[in-house]
Amino acid sequence: AAAPLAPRPIDRSFDLRLTGNMARYEWSINNIVFDVKSPATQAPQVTVKQGERVSLRFINETGMSHPMHLHGHSFQVIDINGQSLKGALRDTILVTPKSSVTVAFDANNPGIWYVHCHVLWHLAAGMATLVKYDT
């Protein structure tokens, strides 16, 4: 990265397993299908505190690629399939089939934010969750 995150330890980590069922065309994160029609009723799978360094490990258990997008933050790619790296800053990362990508971000933008697959029909079918700041 031209301007990587400042070095510091990870305060909180989350595994987000990209799951689904092609036969039912149902896409999920950690086997939870997000109800995009009622997002306010959905429980966040990522809860953070302001100022924390947070890592998200996307584990793609499906046979399809998923470009995972985080609203409200930029993240740095820090690991691909167990190989550490100082990757670029971005807000979307392609997670190829049967692979994992770990990203880190600083919790510096309080609110409730979407994390979702940027293939919009995967999002519409439920591959999303929320990042929520503890108050």
PDB file of C-alpha atoms in Angstrom:
ATOM      1  CA  ALA A   1       0.000   0.000   0.000  1.00  0.00           C
ATOM      2  CA  ALA A   2       1.196   3.511  -0.760  1.00  0.00           C
ATOM      3  CA  ALA A   3      -0.313   4.739   2.536  1.00  0.00           C
ATOM      4  CA  PRO A   4      -0.943   1.676   4.752  1.00  0.00           C
ATOM      5  CA  LEU A   5      -2.681   1.694   8.100  1.00  0.00           C
ATOM      6  CA  ALA A   6      -0.358   2.676  10.929  1.00  0.00           C
ATOM      7  CA  PRO A   7       1.112  -0.437  12.582  1.00  0.00           C
ATOM      8  CA  ARG A   8      -0.789  -1.552  15.672  1.00  0.00           C
ATOM      9  CA  PRO A   9      -2.304  -4.762  17.025  1.00  0.00           C
ATOM     10  CA  ILE A  10      -5.762  -6.022  16.136  1.00  0.00           C
ATOM     11  CA  ASP A  11      -8.229  -5.348  18.971  1.00  0.00           C
ATOM     12  CA  ARG A  12     -11.131  -7.418  17.696  1.00  0.00           C
ATOM     13  CA  SER A  13     -11.474 -10.106  14.982  1.00  0.00           C
ATOM     14  CA  PHE A  14     -14.471 -11.574  13.217  1.00  0.00           C
ATOM     15  CA  ASP A  15     -14.845 -14.540  10.864  1.00  0.00           C
ATOM     16  CA  LEU A  16     -17.438 -13.956   8.159  1.00  0.00           C
ATOM     17  CA  ARG A  17     -18.095 -17.254   6.372  1.00  0.00           C
ATOM     18  CA  LEU A  18     -19.578 -16.656   2.933  1.00  0.00           C
ATOM     19  CA  THR A  19     -22.180 -19.371   2.667  1.00  0.00           C
ATOM     20  CA  GLY A  20     -25.090 -20.226   0.469  1.00  0.00           C
ATOM     21  CA  ASN A  21     -27.156 -22.661  -1.485  1.00  0.00           C
ATOM     22  CA  MET A  22     -27.114 -22.323  -5.255  1.00  0.00           C
ATOM     23  CA  ALA A  23     -30.093 -24.665  -5.712  1.00  0.00           C
ATOM     24  CA  ARG A  24     -32.310 -22.380  -3.577  1.00  0.00           C
ATOM     25  CA  TYR A  25     -30.382 -19.281  -4.704  1.00  0.00           C
ATOM     26  CA  GLU A  26     -29.891 -18.305  -1.097  1.00  0.00           C
ATOM     27  CA  TRP A  27     -26.755 -16.422  -0.070  1.00  0.00           C
ATOM     28  CA  SER A  28     -25.703 -15.782   3.502  1.00  0.00           C
ATOM     29  CA  ILE A  29     -22.946 -14.862   5.911  1.00  0.00           C
ATOM     30  CA  ASN A  30     -22.295 -17.425   8.666  1.00  0.00           C
ATOM     31  CA  ASN A  31     -25.431 -19.231   7.415  1.00  0.00           C
ATOM     32  CA  ILE A  32     -27.568 -16.204   8.324  1.00  0.00           C
ATOM     33  CA  VAL A  33     -29.709 -14.872   5.485  1.00  0.00           C
ATOM     34  CA  PHE A  34     -29.967 -11.101   5.865  1.00  0.00           C
ATOM     35  CA  ASP A  35     -33.434  -9.620   5.311  1.00  0.00           C
ATOM     36  CA  VAL A  36     -32.662  -6.673   3.036  1.00  0.00           C
ATOM     37  CA  LYS A  37     -36.316  -5.596   3.154  1.00  0.00           C
ATOM     38  CA  SER A  38     -36.094  -5.066   6.932  1.00  0.00           C
ATOM     39  CA  PRO A  39     -32.476  -4.178   7.740  1.00  0.00           C
ATOM     40  CA  ALA A  40     -33.376  -2.461  11.023  1.00  0.00           C
ATOM     41  CA  THR A  41     -34.640  -5.805  12.370  1.00  0.00           C
ATOM     42  CA  GLN A  42     -31.370  -7.627  11.656  1.00  0.00           C
ATOM     43  CA  ALA A  43     -28.755  -8.337  14.326  1.00  0.00           C
ATOM     44  CA  PRO A  44     -25.240  -7.146  13.483  1.00  0.00           C
ATOM     45  CA  GLN A  45     -22.596  -9.876  13.232  1.00  0.00           C
ATOM     46  CA  VAL A  46     -19.789  -7.341  13.760  1.00  0.00           C
ATOM     47  CA  THR A  47     -19.829  -5.133  16.861  1.00  0.00           C
ATOM     48  CA  VAL A  48     -16.955  -2.705  17.407  1.00  0.00           C
ATOM     49  CA  LYS A  49     -15.931   0.146  19.670  1.00  0.00           C
ATOM     50  CA  GLN A  50     -14.694   3.492  18.437  1.00  0.00           C
ATOM     51  CA  GLY A  51     -10.903   3.528  18.115  1.00  0.00           C
ATOM     52  CA  GLU A  52     -10.428  -0.227  17.770  1.00  0.00           C
ATOM     53  CA  ARG A  53      -8.414  -1.893  15.022  1.00  0.00           C
ATOM     54  CA  VAL A  54     -10.742  -4.564  13.658  1.00  0.00           C
ATOM     55  CA  SER A  55     -10.076  -7.506  11.361  1.00  0.00           C
ATOM     56  CA  LEU A  56     -12.622  -9.281   9.203  1.00  0.00           C
ATOM     57  CA  ARG A  57     -11.691 -12.660   7.773  1.00  0.00           C
ATOM     58  CA  PHE A  58     -13.879 -13.488   4.784  1.00  0.00           C
ATOM     59  CA  ILE A  59     -13.951 -17.275   4.303  1.00  0.00           C
ATOM     60  CA  ASN A  60     -15.598 -18.186   1.019  1.00  0.00           C
ATOM     61  CA  GLU A  61     -17.171 -21.620   1.365  1.00  0.00           C
ATOM     62  CA  THR A  62     -18.998 -21.344  -1.955  1.00  0.00           C
ATOM     63  CA  GLY A  63     -18.060 -22.102  -5.542  1.00  0.00           C
ATOM     64  CA  MET A  64     -18.624 -18.483  -6.630  1.00  0.00           C
ATOM     65  CA  SER A  65     -16.544 -15.338  -6.217  1.00  0.00           C
ATOM     66  CA  HIS A  66     -17.894 -12.643  -3.913  1.00  0.00           C
ATOM     67  CA  PRO A  67     -16.671  -9.024  -4.033  1.00  0.00           C
ATOM     68  CA  MET A  68     -17.172  -8.053  -0.387  1.00  0.00           C
ATOM     69  CA  HIS A  69     -17.818  -4.381   0.302  1.00  0.00           C
ATOM     70  CA  LEU A  70     -17.662  -2.469   3.597  1.00  0.00           C
ATOM     71  CA  HIS A  71     -19.545   0.817   3.836  1.00  0.00           C
ATOM     72  CA  GLY A  72     -18.186   3.798   5.758  1.00  0.00           C
ATOM     73  CA  HIS A  73     -14.568   2.644   6.058  1.00  0.00           C
ATOM     74  CA  SER A  74     -11.440   1.831   4.101  1.00  0.00           C
ATOM     75  CA  PHE A  75      -9.647  -1.390   4.962  1.00  0.00           C
ATOM     76  CA  GLN A  76      -6.230  -2.845   4.268  1.00  0.00           C
ATOM     77  CA  VAL A  77      -5.825  -6.393   2.963  1.00  0.00           C
ATOM     78  CA  ILE A  78      -3.550  -8.122   5.502  1.00  0.00           C
ATOM     79  CA  ASP A  79      -3.821 -11.809   4.589  1.00  0.00           C
ATOM     80  CA  ILE A  80      -4.819 -13.957   1.611  1.00  0.00           C
ATOM     81  CA  ASN A  81      -5.156 -17.696   2.212  1.00  0.00           C
ATOM     82  CA  GLY A  82      -2.888 -17.567   5.266  1.00  0.00           C
ATOM     83  CA  GLN A  83      -0.168 -15.466   3.604  1.00  0.00           C
ATOM     84  CA  SER A  84       0.401 -12.160   5.409  1.00  0.00           C
ATOM     85  CA  LEU A  85       0.865  -9.042   3.330  1.00  0.00           C
ATOM     86  CA  LYS A  86       0.584  -5.270   3.465  1.00  0.00           C
ATOM     87  CA  GLY A  87      -2.006  -4.902   0.748  1.00  0.00           C
ATOM     88  CA  ALA A  88      -3.738  -1.895  -0.688  1.00  0.00           C
ATOM     89  CA  LEU A  89      -6.376   0.203   1.049  1.00  0.00           C
ATOM     90  CA  ARG A  90      -9.823  -0.283  -0.425  1.00  0.00           C
ATOM     91  CA  ASP A  91     -13.472  -0.799   0.487  1.00  0.00           C
ATOM     92  CA  THR A  92     -14.142  -3.873  -1.681  1.00  0.00           C
ATOM     93  CA  ILE A  93     -12.170  -7.111  -2.033  1.00  0.00           C
ATOM     94  CA  LEU A  94     -12.824 -10.070  -4.331  1.00  0.00           C
ATOM     95  CA  VAL A  95     -12.955 -13.321  -2.370  1.00  0.00           C
ATOM     96  CA  THR A  96     -12.545 -16.155  -4.850  1.00  0.00           C
ATOM     97  CA  PRO A  97     -14.159 -19.600  -4.360  1.00  0.00           C
ATOM     98  CA  LYS A  98     -12.839 -21.713  -1.481  1.00  0.00           C
ATOM     99  CA  SER A  99     -10.417 -18.983  -0.348  1.00  0.00           C
ATOM    100  CA  SER A 100     -10.020 -16.543   2.517  1.00  0.00           C
ATOM    101  CA  VAL A 101      -9.068 -12.891   2.719  1.00  0.00           C
ATOM    102  CA  THR A 102      -8.465 -10.952   5.927  1.00  0.00           C
ATOM    103  CA  VAL A 103      -8.800  -7.186   6.038  1.00  0.00           C
ATOM    104  CA  ALA A 104      -8.201  -4.674   8.831  1.00  0.00           C
ATOM    105  CA  PHE A 105      -9.796  -1.302   9.439  1.00  0.00           C
ATOM    106  CA  ASP A 106      -9.855   1.336  12.128  1.00  0.00           C
ATOM    107  CA  ALA A 107     -13.240   1.836  13.760  1.00  0.00           C
ATOM    108  CA  ASN A 108     -13.295   5.584  13.256  1.00  0.00           C
ATOM    109  CA  ASN A 109     -16.710   6.283  11.743  1.00  0.00           C
ATOM    110  CA  PRO A 110     -19.466   5.539  14.297  1.00  0.00           C
ATOM    111  CA  GLY A 111     -22.811   4.265  13.147  1.00  0.00           C
ATOM    112  CA  ILE A 112     -24.331   1.157  11.628  1.00  0.00           C
ATOM    113  CA  TRP A 113     -22.761   0.058   8.350  1.00  0.00           C
ATOM    114  CA  TYR A 114     -23.414  -2.648   5.772  1.00  0.00           C
ATOM    115  CA  VAL A 115     -20.927  -5.371   4.857  1.00  0.00           C
ATOM    116  CA  HIS A 116     -22.241  -7.175   1.786  1.00  0.00           C
ATOM    117  CA  CYS A 117     -21.500  -8.964  -1.425  1.00  0.00           C
ATOM    118  CA  HIS A 118     -21.316  -6.420  -4.216  1.00  0.00           C
ATOM    119  CA  VAL A 119     -22.953  -8.849  -6.657  1.00  0.00           C
ATOM    120  CA  LEU A 120     -26.288  -7.162  -6.156  1.00  0.00           C
ATOM    121  CA  TRP A 121     -28.423 -10.261  -6.627  1.00  0.00           C
ATOM    122  CA  HIS A 122     -26.339 -12.004  -3.925  1.00  0.00           C
ATOM    123  CA  LEU A 123     -27.021  -9.033  -1.637  1.00  0.00           C
ATOM    124  CA  ALA A 124     -30.730  -9.160  -2.482  1.00  0.00           C
ATOM    125  CA  ALA A 125     -30.737 -12.892  -1.657  1.00  0.00           C
ATOM    126  CA  GLY A 126     -29.227 -12.294   1.800  1.00  0.00           C
ATOM    127  CA  MET A 127     -25.400 -12.076   1.671  1.00  0.00           C
ATOM    128  CA  ALA A 128     -25.019  -9.119   4.015  1.00  0.00           C
ATOM    129  CA  THR A 129     -24.587  -8.201   7.645  1.00  0.00           C
ATOM    130  CA  LEU A 130     -24.081  -5.084   9.722  1.00  0.00           C
ATOM    131  CA  VAL A 131     -21.156  -3.472  11.514  1.00  0.00           C
ATOM    132  CA  LYS A 132     -22.432  -1.655  14.597  1.00  0.00           C
ATOM    133  CA  TYR A 133     -20.544   0.565  17.008  1.00  0.00           C
ATOM    134  CA  ASP A 134     -21.105  -0.001  20.733  1.00  0.00           C
ATOM    135  CA  THR A 135     -22.034   3.197  22.483  1.00  0.00           C
TER     136      THR A 135
END
